[in-house]
Short mmCIF file of C-alpha atoms and ligand atoms in Angstrom, two decimals:
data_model
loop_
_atom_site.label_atom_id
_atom_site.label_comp_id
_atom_site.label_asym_id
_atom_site.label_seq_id
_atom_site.Cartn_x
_atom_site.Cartn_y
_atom_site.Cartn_z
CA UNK A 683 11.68 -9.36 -10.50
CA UNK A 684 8.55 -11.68 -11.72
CA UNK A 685 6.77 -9.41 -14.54
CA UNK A 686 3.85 -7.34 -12.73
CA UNK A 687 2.14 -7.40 -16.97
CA UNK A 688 1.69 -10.06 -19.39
CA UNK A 689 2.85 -9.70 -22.91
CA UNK A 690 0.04 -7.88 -23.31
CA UNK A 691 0.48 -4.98 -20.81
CA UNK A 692 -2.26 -5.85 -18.37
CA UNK A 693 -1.70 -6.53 -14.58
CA UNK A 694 -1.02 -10.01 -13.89
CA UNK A 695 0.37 -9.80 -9.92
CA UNK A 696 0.78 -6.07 -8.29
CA UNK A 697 4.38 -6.56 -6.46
CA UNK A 698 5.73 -3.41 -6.93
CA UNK A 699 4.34 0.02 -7.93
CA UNK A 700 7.89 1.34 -9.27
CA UNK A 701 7.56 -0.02 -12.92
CA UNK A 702 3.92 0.59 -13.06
CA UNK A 703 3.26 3.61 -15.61
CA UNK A 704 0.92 6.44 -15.12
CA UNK A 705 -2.03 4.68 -17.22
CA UNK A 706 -2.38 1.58 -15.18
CA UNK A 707 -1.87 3.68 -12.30
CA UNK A 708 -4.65 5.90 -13.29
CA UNK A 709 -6.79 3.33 -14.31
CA UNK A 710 -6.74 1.48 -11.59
CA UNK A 711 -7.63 5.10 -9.18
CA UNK A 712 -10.63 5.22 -11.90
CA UNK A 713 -12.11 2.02 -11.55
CA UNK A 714 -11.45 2.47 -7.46
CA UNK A 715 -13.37 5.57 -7.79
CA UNK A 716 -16.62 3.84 -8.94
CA UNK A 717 -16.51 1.57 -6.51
CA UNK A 718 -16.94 4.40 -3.53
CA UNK A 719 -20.39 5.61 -2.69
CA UNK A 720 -20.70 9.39 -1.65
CA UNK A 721 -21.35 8.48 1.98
CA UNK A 722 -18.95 6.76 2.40
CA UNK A 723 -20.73 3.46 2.68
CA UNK A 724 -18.86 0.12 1.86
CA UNK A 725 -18.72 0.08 -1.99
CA UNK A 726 -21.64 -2.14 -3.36
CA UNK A 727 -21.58 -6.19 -4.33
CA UNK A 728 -20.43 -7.44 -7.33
CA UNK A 729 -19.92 -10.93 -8.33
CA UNK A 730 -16.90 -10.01 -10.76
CA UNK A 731 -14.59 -12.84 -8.45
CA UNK A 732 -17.46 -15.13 -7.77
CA UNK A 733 -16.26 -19.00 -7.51
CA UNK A 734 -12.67 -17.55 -7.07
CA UNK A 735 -10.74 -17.83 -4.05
CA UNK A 736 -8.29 -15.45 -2.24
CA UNK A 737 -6.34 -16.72 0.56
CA UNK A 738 -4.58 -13.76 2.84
CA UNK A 739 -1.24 -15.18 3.58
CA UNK A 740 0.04 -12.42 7.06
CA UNK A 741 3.63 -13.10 8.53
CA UNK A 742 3.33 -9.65 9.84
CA UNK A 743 0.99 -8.03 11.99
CA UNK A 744 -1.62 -6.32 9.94
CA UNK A 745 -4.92 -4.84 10.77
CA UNK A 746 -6.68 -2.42 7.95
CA UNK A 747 -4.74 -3.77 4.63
CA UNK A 748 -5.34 -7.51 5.59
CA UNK A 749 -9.58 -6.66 6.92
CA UNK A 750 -10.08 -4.30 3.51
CA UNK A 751 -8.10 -6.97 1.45
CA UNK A 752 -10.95 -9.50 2.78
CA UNK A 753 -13.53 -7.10 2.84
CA UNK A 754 -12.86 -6.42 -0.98
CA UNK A 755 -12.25 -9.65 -2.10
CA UNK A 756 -16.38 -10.56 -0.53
CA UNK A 757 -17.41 -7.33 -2.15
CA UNK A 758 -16.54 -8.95 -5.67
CA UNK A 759 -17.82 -12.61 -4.45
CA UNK A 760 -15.03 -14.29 -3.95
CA UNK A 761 -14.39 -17.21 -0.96
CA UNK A 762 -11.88 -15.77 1.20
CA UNK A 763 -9.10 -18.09 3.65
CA UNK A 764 -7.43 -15.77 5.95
CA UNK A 765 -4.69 -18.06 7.28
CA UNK A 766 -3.97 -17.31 11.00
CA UNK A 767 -0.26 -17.79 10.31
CA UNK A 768 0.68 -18.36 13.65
CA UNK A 769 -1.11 -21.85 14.41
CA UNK A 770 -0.81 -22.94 10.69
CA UNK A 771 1.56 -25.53 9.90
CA UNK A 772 4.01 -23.03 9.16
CA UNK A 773 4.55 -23.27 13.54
CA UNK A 774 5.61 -27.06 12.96
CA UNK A 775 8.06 -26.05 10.29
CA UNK A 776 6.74 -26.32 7.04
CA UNK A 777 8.43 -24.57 4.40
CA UNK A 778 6.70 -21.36 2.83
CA UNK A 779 6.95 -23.25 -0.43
CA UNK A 780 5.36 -26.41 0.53
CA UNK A 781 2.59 -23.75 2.49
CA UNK A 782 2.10 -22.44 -1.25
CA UNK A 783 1.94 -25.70 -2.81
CA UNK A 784 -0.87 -26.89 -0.32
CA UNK A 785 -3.21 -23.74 -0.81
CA UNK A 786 -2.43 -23.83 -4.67
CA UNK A 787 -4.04 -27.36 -4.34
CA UNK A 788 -7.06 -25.96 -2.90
CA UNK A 789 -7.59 -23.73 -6.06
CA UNK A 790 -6.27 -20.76 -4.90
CA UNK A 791 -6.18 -17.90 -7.27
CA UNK A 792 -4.87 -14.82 -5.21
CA UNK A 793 -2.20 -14.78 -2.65
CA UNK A 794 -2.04 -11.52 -0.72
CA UNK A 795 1.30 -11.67 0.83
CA UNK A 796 2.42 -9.79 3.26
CA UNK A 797 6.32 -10.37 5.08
CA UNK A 798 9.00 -9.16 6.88
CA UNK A 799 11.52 -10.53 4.24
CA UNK A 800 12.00 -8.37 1.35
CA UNK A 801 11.74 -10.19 -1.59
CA UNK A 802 8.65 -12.90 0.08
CA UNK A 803 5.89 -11.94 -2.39
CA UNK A 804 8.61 -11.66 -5.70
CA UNK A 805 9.49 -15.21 -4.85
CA UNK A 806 6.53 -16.73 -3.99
CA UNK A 807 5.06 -14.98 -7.38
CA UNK A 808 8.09 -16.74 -9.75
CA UNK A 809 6.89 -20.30 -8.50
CA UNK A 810 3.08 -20.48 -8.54
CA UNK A 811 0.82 -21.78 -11.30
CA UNK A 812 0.60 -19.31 -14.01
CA UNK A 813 -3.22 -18.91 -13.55
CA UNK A 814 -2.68 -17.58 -10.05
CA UNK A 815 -1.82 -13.75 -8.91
CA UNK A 816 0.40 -12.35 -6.45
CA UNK A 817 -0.75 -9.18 -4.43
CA UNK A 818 2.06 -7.90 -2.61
CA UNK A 819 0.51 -6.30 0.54
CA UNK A 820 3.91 -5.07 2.36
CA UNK A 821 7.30 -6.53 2.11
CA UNK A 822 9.95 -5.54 4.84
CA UNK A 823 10.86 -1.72 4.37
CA UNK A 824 10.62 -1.70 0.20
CA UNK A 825 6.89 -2.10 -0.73
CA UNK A 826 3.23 -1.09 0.30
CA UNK A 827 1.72 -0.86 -3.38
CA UNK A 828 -1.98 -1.37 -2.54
CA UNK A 829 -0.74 1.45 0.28
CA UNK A 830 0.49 3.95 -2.29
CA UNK A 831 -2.21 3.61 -4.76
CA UNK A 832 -4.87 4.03 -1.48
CA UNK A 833 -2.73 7.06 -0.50
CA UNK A 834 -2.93 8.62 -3.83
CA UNK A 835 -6.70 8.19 -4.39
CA UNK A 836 -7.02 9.82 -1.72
CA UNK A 837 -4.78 12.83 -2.50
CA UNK A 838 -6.23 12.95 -5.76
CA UNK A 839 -9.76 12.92 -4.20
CA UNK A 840 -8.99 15.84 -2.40
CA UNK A 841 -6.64 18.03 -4.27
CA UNK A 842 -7.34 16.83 -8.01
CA UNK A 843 -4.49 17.35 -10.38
CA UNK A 844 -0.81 16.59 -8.86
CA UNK A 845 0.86 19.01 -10.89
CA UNK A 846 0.59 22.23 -8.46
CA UNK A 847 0.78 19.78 -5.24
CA UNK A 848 3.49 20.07 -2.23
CA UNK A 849 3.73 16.73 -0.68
CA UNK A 850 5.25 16.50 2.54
CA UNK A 851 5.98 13.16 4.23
CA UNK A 852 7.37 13.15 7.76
CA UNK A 853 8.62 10.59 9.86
CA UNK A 854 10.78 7.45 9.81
CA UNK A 855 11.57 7.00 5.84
CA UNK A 856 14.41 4.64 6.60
CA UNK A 857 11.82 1.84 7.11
CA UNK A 858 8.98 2.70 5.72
CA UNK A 859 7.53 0.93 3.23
CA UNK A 860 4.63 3.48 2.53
CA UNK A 861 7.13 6.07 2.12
CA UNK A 862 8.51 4.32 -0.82
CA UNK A 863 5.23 2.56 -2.64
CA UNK A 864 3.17 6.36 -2.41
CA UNK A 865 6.29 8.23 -3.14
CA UNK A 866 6.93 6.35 -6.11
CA UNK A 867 2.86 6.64 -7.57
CA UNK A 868 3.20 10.20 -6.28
CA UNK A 869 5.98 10.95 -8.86
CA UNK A 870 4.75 8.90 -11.85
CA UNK A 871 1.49 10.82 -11.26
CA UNK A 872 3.70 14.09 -11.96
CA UNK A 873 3.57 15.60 -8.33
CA UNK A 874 4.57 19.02 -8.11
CA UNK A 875 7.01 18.46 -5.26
CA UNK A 876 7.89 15.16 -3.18
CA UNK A 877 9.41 16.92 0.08
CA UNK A 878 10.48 14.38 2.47
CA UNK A 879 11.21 15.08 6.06
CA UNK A 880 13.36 12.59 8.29
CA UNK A 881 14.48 13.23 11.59
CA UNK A 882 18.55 12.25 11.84
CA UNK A 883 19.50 8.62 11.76
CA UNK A 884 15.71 7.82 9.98
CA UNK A 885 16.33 9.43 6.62
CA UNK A 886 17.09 6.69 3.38
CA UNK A 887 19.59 6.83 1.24
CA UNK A 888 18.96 9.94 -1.20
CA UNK A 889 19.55 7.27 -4.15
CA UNK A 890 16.82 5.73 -3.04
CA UNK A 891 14.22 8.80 -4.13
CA UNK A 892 16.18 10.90 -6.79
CA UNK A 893 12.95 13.14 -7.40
CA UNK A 894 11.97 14.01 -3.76
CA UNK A 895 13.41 16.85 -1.91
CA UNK A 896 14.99 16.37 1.61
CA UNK A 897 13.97 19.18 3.85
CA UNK A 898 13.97 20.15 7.76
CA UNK A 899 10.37 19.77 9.58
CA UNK A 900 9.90 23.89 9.06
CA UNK A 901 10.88 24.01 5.48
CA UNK A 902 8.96 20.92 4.52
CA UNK A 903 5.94 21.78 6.18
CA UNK A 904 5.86 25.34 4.49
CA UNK A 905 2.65 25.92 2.46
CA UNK A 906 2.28 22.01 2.04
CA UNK A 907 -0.88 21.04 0.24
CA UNK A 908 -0.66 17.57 1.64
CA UNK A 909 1.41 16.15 5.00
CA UNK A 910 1.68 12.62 6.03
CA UNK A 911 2.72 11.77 9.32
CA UNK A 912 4.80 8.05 9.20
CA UNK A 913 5.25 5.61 12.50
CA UNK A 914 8.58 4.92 14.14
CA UNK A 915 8.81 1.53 12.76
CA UNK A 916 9.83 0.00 16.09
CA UNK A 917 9.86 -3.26 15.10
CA UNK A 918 12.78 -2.40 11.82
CA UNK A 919 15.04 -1.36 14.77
CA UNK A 920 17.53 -2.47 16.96
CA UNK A 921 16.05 -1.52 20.93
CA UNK A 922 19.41 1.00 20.92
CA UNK A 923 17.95 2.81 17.73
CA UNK A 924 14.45 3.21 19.20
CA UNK A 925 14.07 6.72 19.64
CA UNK A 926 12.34 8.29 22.98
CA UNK A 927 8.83 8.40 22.21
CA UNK A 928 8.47 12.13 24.36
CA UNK A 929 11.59 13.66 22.70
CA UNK A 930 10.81 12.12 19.31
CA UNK A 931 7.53 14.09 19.77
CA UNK A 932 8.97 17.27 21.12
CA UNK A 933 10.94 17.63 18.02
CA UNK A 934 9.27 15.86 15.46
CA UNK A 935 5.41 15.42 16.59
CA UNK A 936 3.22 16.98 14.15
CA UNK A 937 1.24 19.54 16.29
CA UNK A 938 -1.58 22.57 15.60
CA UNK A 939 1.29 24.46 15.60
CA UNK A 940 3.59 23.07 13.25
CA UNK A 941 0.59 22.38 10.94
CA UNK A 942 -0.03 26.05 10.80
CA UNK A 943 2.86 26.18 8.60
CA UNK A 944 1.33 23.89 5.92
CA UNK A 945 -2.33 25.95 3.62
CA UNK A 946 -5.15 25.95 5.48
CA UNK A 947 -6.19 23.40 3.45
CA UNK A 948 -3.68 21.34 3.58
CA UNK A 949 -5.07 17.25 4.47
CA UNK A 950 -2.95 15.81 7.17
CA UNK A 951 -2.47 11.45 6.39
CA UNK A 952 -1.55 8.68 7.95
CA UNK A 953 -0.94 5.22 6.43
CA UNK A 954 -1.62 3.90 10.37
CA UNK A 955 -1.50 2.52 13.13
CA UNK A 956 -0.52 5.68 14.83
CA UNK A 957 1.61 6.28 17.41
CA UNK A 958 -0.93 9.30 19.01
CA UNK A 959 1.28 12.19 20.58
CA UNK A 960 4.80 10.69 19.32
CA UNK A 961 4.42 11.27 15.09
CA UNK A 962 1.14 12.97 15.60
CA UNK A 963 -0.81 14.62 18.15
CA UNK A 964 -4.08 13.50 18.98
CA UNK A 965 -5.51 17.20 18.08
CA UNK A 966 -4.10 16.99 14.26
CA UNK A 967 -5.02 13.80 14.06
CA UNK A 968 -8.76 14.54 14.80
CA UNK A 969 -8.66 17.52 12.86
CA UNK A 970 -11.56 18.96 10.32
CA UNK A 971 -8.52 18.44 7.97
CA UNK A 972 -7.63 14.83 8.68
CA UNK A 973 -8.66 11.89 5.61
CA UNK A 974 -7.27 9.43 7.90
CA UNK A 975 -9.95 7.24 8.13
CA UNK A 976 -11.12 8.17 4.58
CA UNK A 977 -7.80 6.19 3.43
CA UNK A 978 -9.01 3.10 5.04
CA UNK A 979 -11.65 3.18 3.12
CA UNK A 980 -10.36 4.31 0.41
CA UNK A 981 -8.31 1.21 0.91
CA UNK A 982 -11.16 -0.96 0.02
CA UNK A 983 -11.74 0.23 -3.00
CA UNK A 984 -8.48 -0.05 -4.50
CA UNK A 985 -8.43 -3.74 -3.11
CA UNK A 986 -11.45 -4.31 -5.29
CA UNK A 987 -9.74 -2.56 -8.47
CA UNK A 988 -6.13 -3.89 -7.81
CA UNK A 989 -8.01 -7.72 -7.44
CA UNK A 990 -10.67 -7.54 -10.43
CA UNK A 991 -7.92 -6.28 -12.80
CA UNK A 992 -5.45 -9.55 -12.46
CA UNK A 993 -9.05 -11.48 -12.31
CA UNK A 994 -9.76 -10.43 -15.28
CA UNK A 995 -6.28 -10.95 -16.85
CA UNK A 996 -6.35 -14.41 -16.00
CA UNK A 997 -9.79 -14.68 -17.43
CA UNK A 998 -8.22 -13.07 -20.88
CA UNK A 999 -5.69 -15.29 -20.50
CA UNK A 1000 -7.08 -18.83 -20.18
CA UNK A 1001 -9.77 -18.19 -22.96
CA UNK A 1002 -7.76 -17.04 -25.48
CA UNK A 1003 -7.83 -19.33 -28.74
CA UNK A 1004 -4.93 -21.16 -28.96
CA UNK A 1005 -4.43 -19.44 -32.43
CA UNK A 1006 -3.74 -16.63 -30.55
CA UNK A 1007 -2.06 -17.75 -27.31
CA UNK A 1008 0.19 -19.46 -30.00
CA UNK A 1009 0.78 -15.43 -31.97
CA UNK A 1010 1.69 -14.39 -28.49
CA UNK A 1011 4.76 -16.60 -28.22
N1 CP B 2318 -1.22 0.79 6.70
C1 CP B 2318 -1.07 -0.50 7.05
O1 CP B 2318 -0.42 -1.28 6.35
O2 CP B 2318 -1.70 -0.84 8.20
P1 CP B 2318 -1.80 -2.33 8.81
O3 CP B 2318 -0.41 -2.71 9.25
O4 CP B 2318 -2.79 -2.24 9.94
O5 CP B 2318 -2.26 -3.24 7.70
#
């Protein structure tokens, strides 16, 4: 994989929050914290990315992480391109690397990539100009990093420490993305327990989360501090695998009554869009106890951290003296 950290140790593209270590992680949940105000207003201008450009580059449907990506890239100043991938040139068959090339030459300094492929941002990261970032902003089933850092603000927010915390996610793991980006900041942030809850022919490979705990819906939901619901990710499926929405709900629909189960204070999540009354019923997802739409805008704010933090990287980078770019090498 194309290094996430220069020689240095400071975040160059965010691809992947795997190999990201509980400082950066933090740091970057601190600096999102002073962007939020306490009513919840859009966090306030800065001009941190002014006369920088960030081009949103969707080959999958997207509707809160590509809007906050924009919104938070025009909260720091920057120009924003949001290519509308489907009548781009990319419809008359050019290449995703000539598509690069051609944006690149229209000083582009952040890609946010989102695709279907796994491996799409990685690639597209190992063949730009060096003074341009990658921002990874969901690839196929294996990474949602701006996702899992939103989702653990939020958590975090909430619940403070992650020590003493019961994490429950339910839903389709198999293909979920989400599951994988906030279980893996979940664990480097030293979460008490990672309980994941998959309904039969949607759970991963074990391998694939060694420090989580597979559970039934009951068990997992037991005195949970946190549960987040996940979508049937449809569209990862073959039409035989798609489950029946009513029967998926029956037996795995979070309800009132299943979330009695979790503390009364328990915050129900949900990365979105939902599926209402198939992985969540319209009543928990409405609840006093739902931060649903606090993670969208939560999701601004770690935008704005995420994209002034490889900003000012690449600032570090192209004014250091010589003398010392030369040390470096
Ligand atoms: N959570 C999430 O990625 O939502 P969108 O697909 O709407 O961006």
């Amino acid at each position: 994989m194309t290094a996430q950290l220069d020689s240095l140790g400071r975040l160059r593209h965010l691809l992947s929050l795997e190999t990201l270590d509980r400082q950066m992680i933090e740091s970057l949940l601190d600096r999102a914290d002073t962007f939020l105000r306490p009513g919840g207003e859009l966090p306030a201008r800065t001009s941190a990315l002014e006369g920088r450009t960030v081009t949103n580059l969707f080959f999958e449907p997207s509707t809160r992480t590509r809007a906050s990506f924009e919104l938070a890239a025009k909260r720091l100043g920057a120009d924003v391109l949001s290519l509308d991938v489907s009548t781009s040139s990319r419809a008359k068959g050019e290449s995703l690397l000539d598509t690069i090339r051609t944006l690149q030459a229209m000083s582009v300094d952040i890609f946010v990539v989102r695709d279907a492929q796994a491996g799409v941002p990685d690639y597209i990261a190992g063949l730009v100009e060096p003074h341009v970032s990658i921002l990874n902003a969901g690839e196929s089933h294996v990474n949602h990093p701006t996702q899992g850092l939103l989702d653990v603000l939020t958590i975090r927010r909430h619940k403070g420490a992650f020590g003493n915390l019961a994490v429950a996610i339910v839903g389709d793991i198999q293909h979920s993305r989400v599951a994988r980006s906030t279980g893996q900041a979940l664990v480097t942030l030293g979460v008490g327990e990672l309980r994941l809850v998959a309904p039969e022919g949607l759970a991963p490979d074990p391998a694939e989360f060694p420090q989580a705990r597979f559970t039934g819906l009951e068990e997992g939901l037991q005195d949970a501090d946190v549960v987040m619901a996940l979508r049937v990710q449809k569209e990862r499926m073959a039409a035989s695998e798609i489950p029946d929405a009513a029967d998926y709900f029956r037996r795995f629909g979070l309800t009132p009554e299943r979330m009695a189960l979790a503390r009364d204070d328990a915050i129900v999540m949900h990365p979105g869009p939902m599926n209402r009354n198939v992985e969540i019923s319209d009543v928990v997802a409405d609840c006093p106890n739902s931060v649903i739409e606090e993670q969208v805008t939560h999701g601004v704010a770690v935008r704005m951290a995420v994209m002034e933090a490889v900003m000012a990287t690449i600032h570090a980078e192209a004014t250091m003296t010589p003398v010392a770019a030369g040390e470096r090498r």
